[in-house]
Amino acid sequence: MAGSDAAAAQALSRARDAVSRQAWGEAYRLLSDAPAPLTPDDFAAYADAAWWTSRIDESIVARMKAYAGYTAAGDDRRAGYCAWMLFYEHQLAGRTAVAAGWLRRARRHLSEEPECVEQCYLAWMESEAAAARGAFDEAMTIARGMAALARRCGSPDLYAMGVQAQACVLLAEGRVAEGLDLLDDAMCAAMAGELSPFFTGWIYCLGLQRCMACVDLERAAEWTEAAMRWCAAMPAENNFRGLCRVHRVEVLELRGLWPQALEEARRTCEELLPYERWMAGGAYRLVGDIRRRYGESAAAEEAYERAHELGRDPQPGLALLRLAQGRAEASAAGLRLALAEQPSGQDRLGRCRLLGAQVEVALALDRLDEARTAADELGRLAREWQQRCGSQATMLHAVAASAGGAVAYAAHDVERALPLLRRALALWLALWVPYEEAQTRMTLAAACRSAGDDEGARMELRAARGLFERLGAAPDARRAAALLGGLGGHGPQVLTERELQVLRLVAAGRTNRAIAAELVISEHTVARHLNNIFAKLDVSSRSAATAYVYQHGLA
């Protein structure tokens, strides 16, 4: 018996040593097999080890045992901390009622204690609650008090979190430039190695979310690289790796580095599922966008369905997929619902993407007024954000200028379209977002052609085709090549998106009446489009137009 007890004690000693070294994978294995009775401290360490190794349910069970032990021992500070962590873990899992119960318990344990660092967690939540109800002065006072308490208690971790809390109040209040500056301060503490691993990951994760919410792509890209360098230097067991990687996938997708984005998305989903389902859903949605642009409709549809299963709205990517499939009405309906369900003050970048897609779909359906309304809202959002944060609205302005230029061109207002589209192009170039740059060049080519600038149109089409080919966006590359056409780039005039839709349906053997029914336009409008198509392609029959479609890979 004595030998057995000695072996158990030795095993537990090894487990505690692994915890002290933050070797979480080893600690998890040793603690899960430990035969000796565990103390509350052991259960708390077991919970941390389970959390770091992405075993959230086990973490919660172990932390409840630690909580029970501390409560029985009358240790309110540690019981309060465990209760707060249980609130945090349940909140992440979407169990809001359970989370609220544990937060109340944390308050009960800590509110009457003498000043202690654990009270910073309560202050953080109080600051967030005050900001949520618009009491920004109160929220800022609480956040500053949290940072001061952390400094008095000698906690760099919670001091950095207090700075981050102040940044969030400023962002919520609309003082974006000030908020982002403070956010940078907190992120620098993480980057400099001044914080514990848990808080380093936490600060990075929260900061990256705020950067993307503020539509600050440049800042998000820089901090994503820093976060991923930290993740790479950490042991394999790192629950933050998947959370940081989601934001890296977003940046890679925008930068046009699609093969890397797909690989990162695959790894992200492996690291996040089954516990971080909502975040994993975001990765699947990005996969759908890339597959759609590759022309892989089935794979894109599968990714969008998976995103939906995990709780993420697959719009606007799904609507753009439906448009490419010729199902414009289904596309428009999906976007209308998505926009109605999302208040304009939340997820600005997400709403801007929805509005940009609505412009594209409405123009494809010849609904100029609907497209103009969406473009006007985009412009208003960009201006409002510019007033709040100065130069941090570049991406919003790029989306707004692209949409405004497309609407002006569709309305035959080339004088207005050209400067808007050139501004959009300059912004996309500055942001280094190649796919949107190429799409803008396509519309700009059409506007140049309408203005009589054939050489300018050819230059834009060549540049767009080169970008699409480098990206692997095969359908768009074929469209650009077909529009460029002819020897030496001299060939057919630029077709509009609607004309391309009509042309494809003609090639599929549809009659004018069938085309009108499918696109929800009049037969007279179909006939007008056909006349324009025949003139631009220099053909005189439906069979010649069909041959052109198959010769240029537009079917």
XYZ file of N, CA, C and O in Angstrom, residues 211-387:
708
model
N -10.180 45.190 -34.628
C -9.626 45.737 -35.866
C -10.522 45.427 -37.064
O -10.790 46.304 -37.900
N -10.984 44.182 -37.167
C -11.845 43.814 -38.284
C -13.195 44.505 -38.182
O -13.767 44.933 -39.183
N -13.722 44.642 -36.952
C -15.001 45.334 -36.772
C -14.889 46.799 -37.181
O -15.863 47.393 -37.644
N -13.696 47.377 -37.017
C -13.466 48.770 -37.404
C -13.071 48.903 -38.869
O -12.739 50.001 -39.336
N -13.085 47.812 -39.599
C -12.766 47.792 -41.027
C -11.372 48.370 -41.272
O -11.127 49.088 -42.234
N -10.453 48.065 -40.361
C -9.080 48.553 -40.482
C -8.206 47.382 -40.932
O -7.546 46.713 -40.128
N -8.219 47.131 -42.235
C -7.530 45.968 -42.786
C -6.028 46.048 -42.562
O -5.389 45.043 -42.219
N -5.460 47.238 -42.749
C -4.012 47.358 -42.582
C -3.583 46.998 -41.159
O -2.628 46.241 -40.962
N -4.297 47.526 -40.170
C -3.963 47.239 -38.777
C -4.174 45.758 -38.473
O -3.362 45.122 -37.807
N -5.285 45.216 -38.958
C -5.572 43.800 -38.718
C -4.487 42.911 -39.307
O -4.068 41.925 -38.691
N -4.006 43.251 -40.501
C -2.967 42.441 -41.141
C -1.686 42.444 -40.315
O -1.053 41.394 -40.114
N -1.289 43.618 -39.828
C -0.048 43.704 -39.047
C -0.149 42.914 -37.745
O 0.762 42.156 -37.385
N -1.249 43.086 -37.033
C -1.390 42.398 -35.751
C -1.645 40.906 -35.927
O -1.277 40.104 -35.061
N -2.257 40.520 -37.043
C -2.441 39.086 -37.303
C -1.095 38.400 -37.450
O -0.889 37.290 -36.933
N -0.185 39.044 -38.163
C 1.152 38.458 -38.323
C 1.835 38.311 -36.966
O 2.476 37.291 -36.683
N 1.710 39.329 -36.114
C 2.324 39.248 -34.779
C 1.701 38.123 -33.970
O 2.403 37.360 -33.285
N 0.375 38.004 -34.044
C -0.317 36.950 -33.293
C 0.095 35.566 -33.764
O 0.315 34.653 -32.954
N 0.225 35.388 -35.074
C 0.586 34.073 -35.590
C 2.041 33.723 -35.278
O 2.379 32.557 -35.086
N 2.921 34.735 -35.211
C 4.302 34.461 -34.793
C 4.318 33.963 -33.350
O 5.064 33.044 -33.005
N 3.497 34.600 -32.510
C 3.398 34.140 -31.114
C 2.861 32.715 -31.058
O 3.386 31.873 -30.331
N 1.819 32.438 -31.835
C 1.236 31.092 -31.847
C 2.270 30.051 -32.274
O 2.339 28.956 -31.715
N 3.068 30.400 -33.295
C 4.073 29.452 -33.799
C 5.136 29.157 -32.755
O 5.703 28.057 -32.718
N 5.430 30.134 -31.898
C 6.450 29.940 -30.864
C 5.932 29.202 -29.645
O 6.719 28.746 -28.812
N 4.608 29.073 -29.539
C 4.006 28.407 -28.389
C 4.014 26.898 -28.583
O 4.149 26.395 -29.700
N 3.846 26.126 -27.498
C 3.699 24.675 -27.644
C 2.495 24.328 -28.516
O 1.623 25.174 -28.765
N 2.456 23.092 -28.943
C 1.382 22.661 -29.845
C 0.016 22.856 -29.220
O -0.969 23.129 -29.910
N -0.075 22.689 -27.889
C -1.362 22.840 -27.210
C -1.617 24.327 -26.975
O -1.099 24.922 -26.045
N -2.423 24.928 -27.842
C -2.692 26.366 -27.741
C -4.082 26.636 -28.297
O -4.280 26.690 -29.508
N -5.038 26.809 -27.412
C -6.419 27.001 -27.836
C -6.617 28.317 -28.571
O -7.618 28.492 -29.265
N -5.683 29.246 -28.437
C -5.819 30.519 -29.138
C -5.392 30.415 -30.599
O -5.705 31.305 -31.388
N -4.671 29.369 -30.952
C -4.132 29.281 -32.305
C -5.250 29.342 -33.347
O -5.181 30.087 -34.324
N -6.297 28.558 -33.127
C -7.399 28.563 -34.077
C -8.117 29.892 -34.123
O -8.528 30.360 -35.193
N -8.266 30.551 -32.961
C -8.948 31.839 -32.909
C -8.171 32.900 -33.681
O -8.748 33.710 -34.412
N -6.848 32.922 -33.510
C -6.022 33.875 -34.259
C -6.008 33.531 -35.749
O -5.993 34.421 -36.602
N -6.017 32.235 -36.042
C -5.916 31.805 -37.439
C -7.142 32.229 -38.254
O -7.041 32.470 -39.465
N -8.309 32.317 -37.611
C -9.502 32.777 -38.324
C -9.253 34.146 -38.944
O -9.591 34.398 -40.108
N -8.663 35.034 -38.166
C -8.402 36.377 -38.677
C -7.323 36.351 -39.751
O -7.357 37.153 -40.696
N -6.375 35.438 -39.632
C -5.359 35.307 -40.680
C -6.012 34.862 -41.989
O -5.641 35.335 -43.067
N -6.983 33.961 -41.906
C -7.692 33.518 -43.116
C -8.386 34.713 -43.771
O -8.355 34.864 -44.998
N -9.005 35.566 -42.969
C -9.673 36.755 -43.508
C -8.684 37.630 -44.272
O -8.976 38.090 -45.389
N -7.526 37.863 -43.676
C -6.534 38.728 -44.311
C -5.995 38.077 -45.588
O -5.878 38.739 -46.633
N -5.679 36.796 -45.532
C -5.152 36.106 -46.716
C -6.166 36.109 -47.855
O -5.798 36.268 -49.029
N -7.445 35.926 -47.517
C -8.487 35.930 -48.559
C -8.559 37.286 -49.230
O -8.611 37.389 -50.461
N -8.530 38.350 -48.455
C -8.578 39.694 -49.031
C -7.327 39.989 -49.855
O -7.409 40.625 -50.909
N -6.182 39.518 -49.392
C -4.925 39.765 -50.108
C -4.799 38.936 -51.390
O -3.850 39.109 -52.153
N -5.734 38.021 -51.610
C -5.673 37.198 -52.814
C -4.754 36.001 -52.698
O -4.465 35.339 -53.698
N -4.307 35.679 -51.486
C -3.431 34.517 -51.271
C -4.321 33.317 -50.944
O -4.338 32.792 -49.837
N -5.067 32.880 -51.942
C -6.151 31.928 -51.711
C -5.686 30.513 -51.363
O -6.290 29.889 -50.486
N -4.650 29.965 -52.002
C -4.207 28.624 -51.574
C -3.798 28.593 -50.107
O -4.156 27.673 -49.366
N -3.057 29.633 -49.677
C -2.675 29.698 -48.257
C -3.902 29.869 -47.368
O -3.991 29.284 -46.284
N -4.858 30.671 -47.825
C -6.076 30.886 -47.037
C -6.852 29.579 -46.868
O -7.361 29.289 -45.777
N -6.938 28.783 -47.915
C -7.661 27.501 -47.822
C -6.967 26.550 -46.847
O -7.631 25.859 -46.067
N -5.636 26.517 -46.887
C -4.907 25.646 -45.963
C -5.080 26.123 -44.525
O -5.300 25.307 -43.610
N -4.989 27.432 -44.321
C -5.184 27.973 -42.976
C -6.610 27.718 -42.484
O -6.828 27.441 -41.304
N -7.583 27.816 -43.383
C -8.979 27.567 -43.005
C -9.173 26.112 -42.586
O -9.887 25.816 -41.619
N -8.537 25.204 -43.325
C -8.638 23.783 -42.962
C -8.089 23.553 -41.560
O -8.727 22.887 -40.720
N -6.925 24.118 -41.285
C -6.317 23.941 -39.965
C -7.145 24.634 -38.884
O -7.274 24.138 -37.766
N -7.704 25.784 -39.233
C -8.544 26.514 -38.282
C -9.717 25.661 -37.824
O -10.021 25.581 -36.624
N -10.406 25.059 -38.776
C -11.584 24.256 -38.435
C -11.202 23.036 -37.600
O -11.930 22.661 -36.674
N -10.052 22.449 -37.880
C -9.577 21.330 -37.061
C -9.332 21.768 -35.627
O -9.644 21.046 -34.675
N -8.796 22.979 -35.477
C -8.431 23.469 -34.145
C -9.632 23.987 -33.360
O -9.642 23.937 -32.129
N -10.646 24.483 -34.045
C -11.770 25.112 -33.361
C -12.931 24.170 -33.082
O -13.637 24.332 -32.081
N -13.169 23.235 -33.987
C -14.312 22.341 -33.788
C -13.982 21.298 -32.739
O -12.839 20.842 -32.642
N -14.951 20.867 -31.928
C -16.381 21.207 -31.975
C -16.771 22.360 -31.052
O -17.948 22.702 -30.980
N -15.794 22.983 -30.354
C -16.175 23.909 -29.284
C -16.406 25.334 -29.764
O -17.291 26.026 -29.255
N -15.625 25.809 -30.720
C -15.782 27.175 -31.230
C -16.494 27.112 -32.580
O -15.956 27.456 -33.632
N -17.734 26.689 -32.573
C -18.464 26.424 -33.805
C -18.702 27.706 -34.617
O -18.574 27.692 -35.847
N -19.047 28.787 -33.933
C -19.357 30.017 -34.655
C -18.129 30.544 -35.387
O -18.218 30.964 -36.554
N -16.981 30.520 -34.724
C -15.746 30.976 -35.366
C -15.361 30.057 -36.521
O -14.921 30.524 -37.578
N -15.518 28.756 -36.342
C -15.231 27.817 -37.431
C -16.153 28.070 -38.616
O -15.750 27.949 -39.776
N -17.407 28.439 -38.319
C -18.337 28.764 -39.394
C -17.849 29.919 -40.244
O -18.042 29.942 -41.468
N -17.186 30.894 -39.615
C -16.617 31.998 -40.372
C -15.544 31.531 -41.341
O -15.434 32.038 -42.464
N -14.746 30.553 -40.921
C -13.714 30.010 -41.816
C -14.352 29.302 -43.003
O -13.901 29.446 -44.144
N -15.420 28.527 -42.749
C -16.107 27.842 -43.852
C -16.707 28.847 -44.835
O -16.714 28.625 -46.053
N -17.216 29.955 -44.320
C -17.797 30.966 -45.209
C -16.728 31.540 -46.135
O -16.982 31.748 -47.338
N -15.532 31.771 -45.610
C -14.440 32.265 -46.445
C -14.019 31.224 -47.476
O -13.686 31.565 -48.614
N -14.031 29.955 -47.084
C -13.738 28.881 -48.045
C -14.748 28.920 -49.187
O -14.398 28.780 -50.371
N -16.031 29.118 -48.844
C -17.055 29.208 -49.876
C -16.786 30.345 -50.844
O -16.940 30.188 -52.073
N -16.355 31.495 -50.327
C -16.066 32.641 -51.194
C -14.933 32.325 -52.169
O -14.997 32.671 -53.356
N -13.896 31.671 -51.664
C -12.756 31.345 -52.532
C -13.152 30.312 -53.575
O -12.844 30.448 -54.768
N -13.847 29.259 -53.151
C -14.274 28.229 -54.099
C -15.200 28.812 -55.168
O -15.135 28.429 -56.345
N -16.067 29.728 -54.762
C -16.965 30.369 -55.741
C -16.158 31.120 -56.788
O -16.452 31.036 -57.992
N -15.141 31.837 -56.367
C -14.344 32.601 -57.318
C -13.483 31.694 -58.197
O -13.164 32.048 -59.336
N -13.122 30.537 -57.667
C -12.427 29.544 -58.496
C -13.350 28.942 -59.553
O -12.885 28.284 -60.480
N -14.655 29.110 -59.402
C -15.610 28.488 -60.311
C -16.036 27.100 -59.875
O -16.646 26.361 -60.643
N -15.742 26.748 -58.610
C -16.077 25.416 -58.083
C -17.404 25.507 -57.321
O -17.449 25.573 -56.093
N -18.498 25.499 -58.091
C -19.817 25.773 -57.509
C -20.207 24.764 -56.445
O -20.728 25.133 -55.385
N -19.994 23.475 -56.711
C -20.412 22.445 -55.750
C -19.642 22.581 -54.437
O -20.224 22.495 -53.346
N -18.321 22.800 -54.543
C -17.513 22.955 -53.330
C -17.893 24.220 -52.574
O -17.926 24.234 -51.334
N -18.204 25.276 -53.310
C -18.626 26.524 -52.657
C -19.943 26.320 -51.927
O -20.098 26.747 -50.766
N -20.884 25.655 -52.585
C -22.181 25.420 -51.955
C -22.026 24.578 -50.688
O -22.662 24.845 -49.655
N -21.179 23.587 -50.737
C -20.943 22.737 -49.567
C -20.365 23.547 -48.407
O -20.773 23.382 -47.248
N -19.427 24.443 -48.711
C -18.820 25.260 -47.661
C -19.835 26.223 -47.056
O -19.875 26.422 -45.831
N -20.674 26.827 -47.898
C -21.701 27.731 -47.375
C -22.706 26.984 -46.499
O -23.148 27.497 -45.466
N -23.061 25.783 -46.895
C -23.990 24.992 -46.081
C -23.369 24.649 -44.733
O -24.044 24.669 -43.698
N -22.086 24.337 -44.746
C -21.403 24.018 -43.488
C -21.346 25.258 -42.582
O -21.549 25.148 -41.364
N -21.083 26.410 -43.171
C -21.076 27.651 -42.390
C -22.440 27.876 -41.747
O -22.538 28.241 -40.565
N -23.497 27.639 -42.512
C -24.855 27.815 -41.980
C -25.120 26.845 -40.836
O -25.702 27.224 -39.805
N -24.680 25.603 -40.982
C -24.864 24.606 -39.918
C -24.193 25.047 -38.622
O -24.669 24.750 -37.528
N -23.078 25.769 -38.752
C -22.308 26.197 -37.583
C -22.746 27.562 -37.061
O -22.102 28.126 -36.186
N -23.840 28.090 -37.601
C -24.409 29.310 -37.061
C -24.003 30.591 -37.742
O -24.300 31.676 -37.241
N -23.313 30.517 -38.893
C -22.913 31.731 -39.611
C -23.772 31.926 -40.853
O -24.013 30.973 -41.617
N -24.210 33.145 -41.071
C -24.964 33.472 -42.276
C -24.018 33.402 -43.474
O -23.001 34.099 -43.503
N -24.318 32.582 -44.480
C -23.413 32.455 -45.628
C -23.505 33.606 -46.624
O -22.820 33.588 -47.657
N -24.329 34.595 -46.327
C -24.433 35.745 -47.225
C -23.287 36.727 -46.984
O -22.787 36.808 -45.870
N -22.859 37.464 -48.010
C -23.451 37.539 -49.347
C -22.893 36.534 -50.342
O -23.300 36.531 -51.500
N -21.949 35.689 -49.896
C -21.334 34.750 -50.839
C -22.343 33.846 -51.506
O -22.277 33.597 -52.716
N -23.312 33.338 -50.723
C -24.310 32.437 -51.299
C -25.142 33.149 -52.355
O -25.466 32.578 -53.397
N -25.499 34.402 -52.110
C -26.278 35.152 -53.092
C -25.488 35.339 -54.385
O -26.042 35.225 -55.492
N -24.198 35.618 -54.271
C -23.378 35.787 -55.475
C -23.199 34.460 -56.212
O -23.098 34.438 -57.439
N -23.183 33.363 -55.462
C -23.151 32.048 -56.111
C -24.443 31.815 -56.890
O -24.416 31.335 -58.034
N -25.583 32.142 -56.278
C -26.866 31.978 -56.961
C -26.918 32.852 -58.216
O -27.438 32.440 -59.263
N -26.373 34.061 -58.139
C -26.344 34.934 -59.316
C -25.526 34.301 -60.433
O -25.940 34.304 -61.596
N -24.377 33.736 -60.086
C -23.527 33.079 -61.093
C -24.226 31.870 -61.703
O -23.971 31.508 -62.854
N -25.111 31.256 -60.920
C -25.860 30.100 -61.417
C -27.089 30.504 -62.218
O -27.845 29.650 -62.663
N -27.311 31.819 -62.381
C -28.460 32.290 -63.129
C -29.730 32.402 -62.323
O -30.810 32.598 -62.887
N -29.622 32.298 -61.003
C -30.800 32.352 -60.130
C -30.836 33.713 -59.430
O -30.705 33.835 -58.214
N -31.023 34.760 -60.234
C -30.907 36.120 -59.726
C -31.984 36.455 -58.703
O -31.721 37.166 -57.726
N -33.201 35.971 -58.899
C -34.274 36.281 -57.943
C -33.992 35.661 -56.577
O -34.217 36.286 -55.540
N -33.507 34.416 -56.578
C -33.144 33.777 -55.305
C -32.021 34.547 -54.632
O -31.997 34.721 -53.406
N -31.103 35.030 -55.439
C -29.991 35.829 -54.923
C -30.495 37.099 -54.252
O -30.110 37.438 -53.129
N -31.394 37.802 -54.939
C -31.922 39.059 -54.408
C -32.705 38.834 -53.125
O -32.601 39.611 -52.167
N -33.491 37.767 -53.081
C -34.296 37.480 -51.893
C -33.411 37.189 -50.687
O -33.667 37.674 -49.572
N -32.357 36.407 -50.885
C -31.448 36.084 -49.792
C -30.774 37.318 -49.225
O -30.627 37.467 -48.003
N -30.378 38.241 -50.103
C -29.727 39.471 -49.641
C -30.693 40.378 -48.894
O -30.331 40.993 -47.889
N -31.927 40.483 -49.382
C -32.910 41.327 -48.694
C -33.136 40.845 -47.267
O -33.195 41.638 -46.319
N -33.251 39.538 -47.092
C -33.449 38.988 -45.752
C -32.235 39.245 -44.863
O -32.369 39.622 -43.695
N -31.046 39.030 -45.414
C -29.824 39.226 -44.622
C -29.680 40.682 -44.186
O -29.323 40.969 -43.046
N -29.988 41.613 -45.065
C -29.879 43.031 -44.723
C -30.938 43.441 -43.705
O -30.673 44.250 -42.818
N -32.128 42.872 -43.826
C -33.199 43.200 -42.882
C -32.879 42.709 -41.481
O -33.287 43.324 -40.489
N -32.134 41.609 -41.382
C -31.830 41.007 -40.078
C -30.612 41.615 -39.413
O -30.340 41.339 -38.245
N -29.863 42.451 -40.150
C -28.627 43.009 -39.580
C -28.748 44.514 -39.435
O -28.767 45.237 -40.433
N -28.841 45.035 -38.207
C -28.883 46.488 -38.008
C -27.634 47.145 -38.590
O -26.546 46.581 -38.547
N -27.821 48.354 -39.123
C -26.709 49.017 -39.814
C -25.568 49.372 -38.872
O -24.442 49.564 -39.302
N -25.832 49.465 -37.572
C -24.776 49.841 -36.643
C -23.891 48.685 -36.213
O -22.923 48.868 -35.492
N -24.231 47.451 -36.615
C -23.463 46.277 -36.202
C -22.698 45.713 -37.394
O -23.205 45.678 -38.509
N -21.481 45.233 -37.154
C -20.657 44.584 -38.171
C -20.654 45.398 -39.471
O -21.216 44.996 -40.484
N -20.022 46.558 -39.414
C -20.051 47.479 -40.553
C -19.496 46.843 -41.814
O -20.036 47.027 -42.910
N -18.387 46.114 -41.689
C -17.802 45.495 -42.874
C -18.756 44.457 -43.455
O -18.922 44.371 -44.675
N -19.392 43.673 -42.573
C -20.350 42.682 -43.058
C -21.508 43.329 -43.789
O -21.930 42.858 -44.852
N -22.040 44.433 -43.230
C -23.155 45.103 -43.900
C -22.704 45.706 -45.235
O -23.442 45.665 -46.222
N -21.519 46.265 -45.266
C -21.025 46.834 -46.518
C -20.880 45.763 -47.598
O -21.177 46.007 -48.771
N -20.439 44.587 -47.206
C -20.335 43.503 -48.193
C -21.713 43.101 -48.702
O -21.899 42.828 -49.889
N -22.691 43.053 -47.792
C -24.060 42.739 -48.207
C -24.582 43.800 -49.179
O -25.188 43.474 -50.209
N -24.354 45.065 -48.862
C -24.834 46.140 -49.723
C -24.126 46.131 -51.074
O -24.755 46.368 -52.117
N -22.813 45.850 -51.073
C -22.093 45.761 -52.334
C -22.639 44.657 -53.224
O -22.807 44.831 -54.441
N -22.957 43.516 -52.609
C -23.551 42.413 -53.378
C -24.943 42.787 -53.861
O -25.339 42.416 -54.975
N -25.700 43.520 -53.037
C -27.044 43.924 -53.460
C -26.985 44.832 -54.683
O -27.823 44.725 -55.585
N -25.989 45.702 -54.729
C -25.818 46.547 -55.913
C -25.604 45.675 -57.144
O -26.244 45.868 -58.189
N -24.719 44.698 -57.033
C -24.411 43.826 -58.170
C -25.645 43.057 -58.629
O -25.947 42.973 -59.829
N -26.382 42.498 -57.678
C -27.554 41.693 -58.033
C -28.665 42.573 -58.595
O -29.319 42.218 -59.584
N -28.902 43.727 -57.977
C -29.959 44.619 -58.461
C -29.664 45.099 -59.880
O -30.578 45.175 -60.723
N -28.409 45.390 -60.180
C -28.065 45.803 -61.544
C -28.259 44.654 -62.522
O -28.696 44.874 -63.660
N -27.972 43.428 -62.096
C -28.196 42.279 -62.973
C -29.674 42.098 -63.279
O -30.040 41.571 -64.332
N -30.540 42.548 -62.365
C -31.986 42.435 -62.556
C -32.595 43.708 -63.131
O -33.827 43.850 -63.172
N -31.763 44.645 -63.558
C -32.230 45.923 -64.106
C -33.042 46.724 -63.095
O -33.948 47.483 -63.463
N -32.732 46.583 -61.809
C -33.426 47.331 -60.763
C -32.519 48.467 -60.303
O -31.881 48.415 -59.253
N -32.478 49.495 -61.128
C -31.527 50.576 -60.903
C -31.815 51.323 -59.608
O -30.886 51.705 -58.888
N -33.089 51.552 -59.304
C -33.418 52.290 -58.080
C -32.967 51.528 -56.834
O -32.446 52.125 -55.882
N -33.149 50.202 -56.824
C -32.716 49.396 -55.684
C -31.195 49.434 -55.547
O -30.664 49.547 -54.435
N -30.516 49.364 -56.681
C -29.052 49.426 -56.659
C -28.589 50.788 -56.152
O -27.643 50.888 -55.360
N -29.255 51.846 -56.595
C -28.861 53.188 -56.169
C -29.077 53.378 -54.669
O -28.249 53.989 -53.980
N -30.181 52.844 -54.140
C -30.444 52.954 -52.699
C -29.343 52.271 -51.891
O -28.858 52.808 -50.887
N -28.926 51.068 -52.328
C -27.854 50.350 -51.626
C -26.535 51.110 -51.727
O -25.787 51.219 -50.740
N -26.248 51.658 -52.914
C -25.001 52.409 -53.093
C -25.002 53.676 -52.238
O -23.976 54.059 -51.670
N -26.168 54.328 -52.140
C -26.260 55.535 -51.302
C -25.997 55.213 -49.833
O -25.340 55.981 -49.118
N -26.534 54.070 -49.357
C -26.277 53.687 -47.966
C -24.798 53.400 -47.748
O -24.226 53.777 -46.712
N -24.163 52.769 -48.719
C -22.724 52.516 -48.614
C -21.954 53.835 -48.484
O -21.047 53.965 -47.646
N -22.305 54.802 -49.308
C -21.632 56.086 -49.236
C -21.845 56.762 -47.894
O -20.914 57.351 -47.331
N -23.065 56.651 -47.371
C -23.359 57.271 -46.077
C -22.576 56.598 -44.959
O -22.013 57.273 -44.084
N -22.507 55.270 -44.981
C -21.744 54.545 -43.963
C -20.269 54.935 -44.003
O -19.628 55.118 -42.965
N -19.729 55.053 -45.205
C -18.313 55.421 -45.338
C -18.066 56.830 -44.807
O -17.075 57.080 -44.108
N -18.961 57.753 -45.121
C -18.780 59.136 -44.637
C -18.907 59.213 -43.122
O -18.121 59.907 -42.455
N -19.901 58.507 -42.568
C -20.077 58.512 -41.113
C -18.846 57.943 -40.416
O -18.381 58.470 -39.405
N -18.321 56.858 -40.977
C -17.148 56.239 -40.358
C -15.926 57.126 -40.492
O -15.085 57.199 -39.599
N -15.832 57.838 -41.616
C -14.719 58.769 -41.809
C -14.741 59.861 -40.742
O -13.702 60.247 -40.195
N -15.927 60.356 -40.423
C -16.046 61.389 -39.399
C -15.618 60.871 -38.033
O -15.073 61.608 -37.216
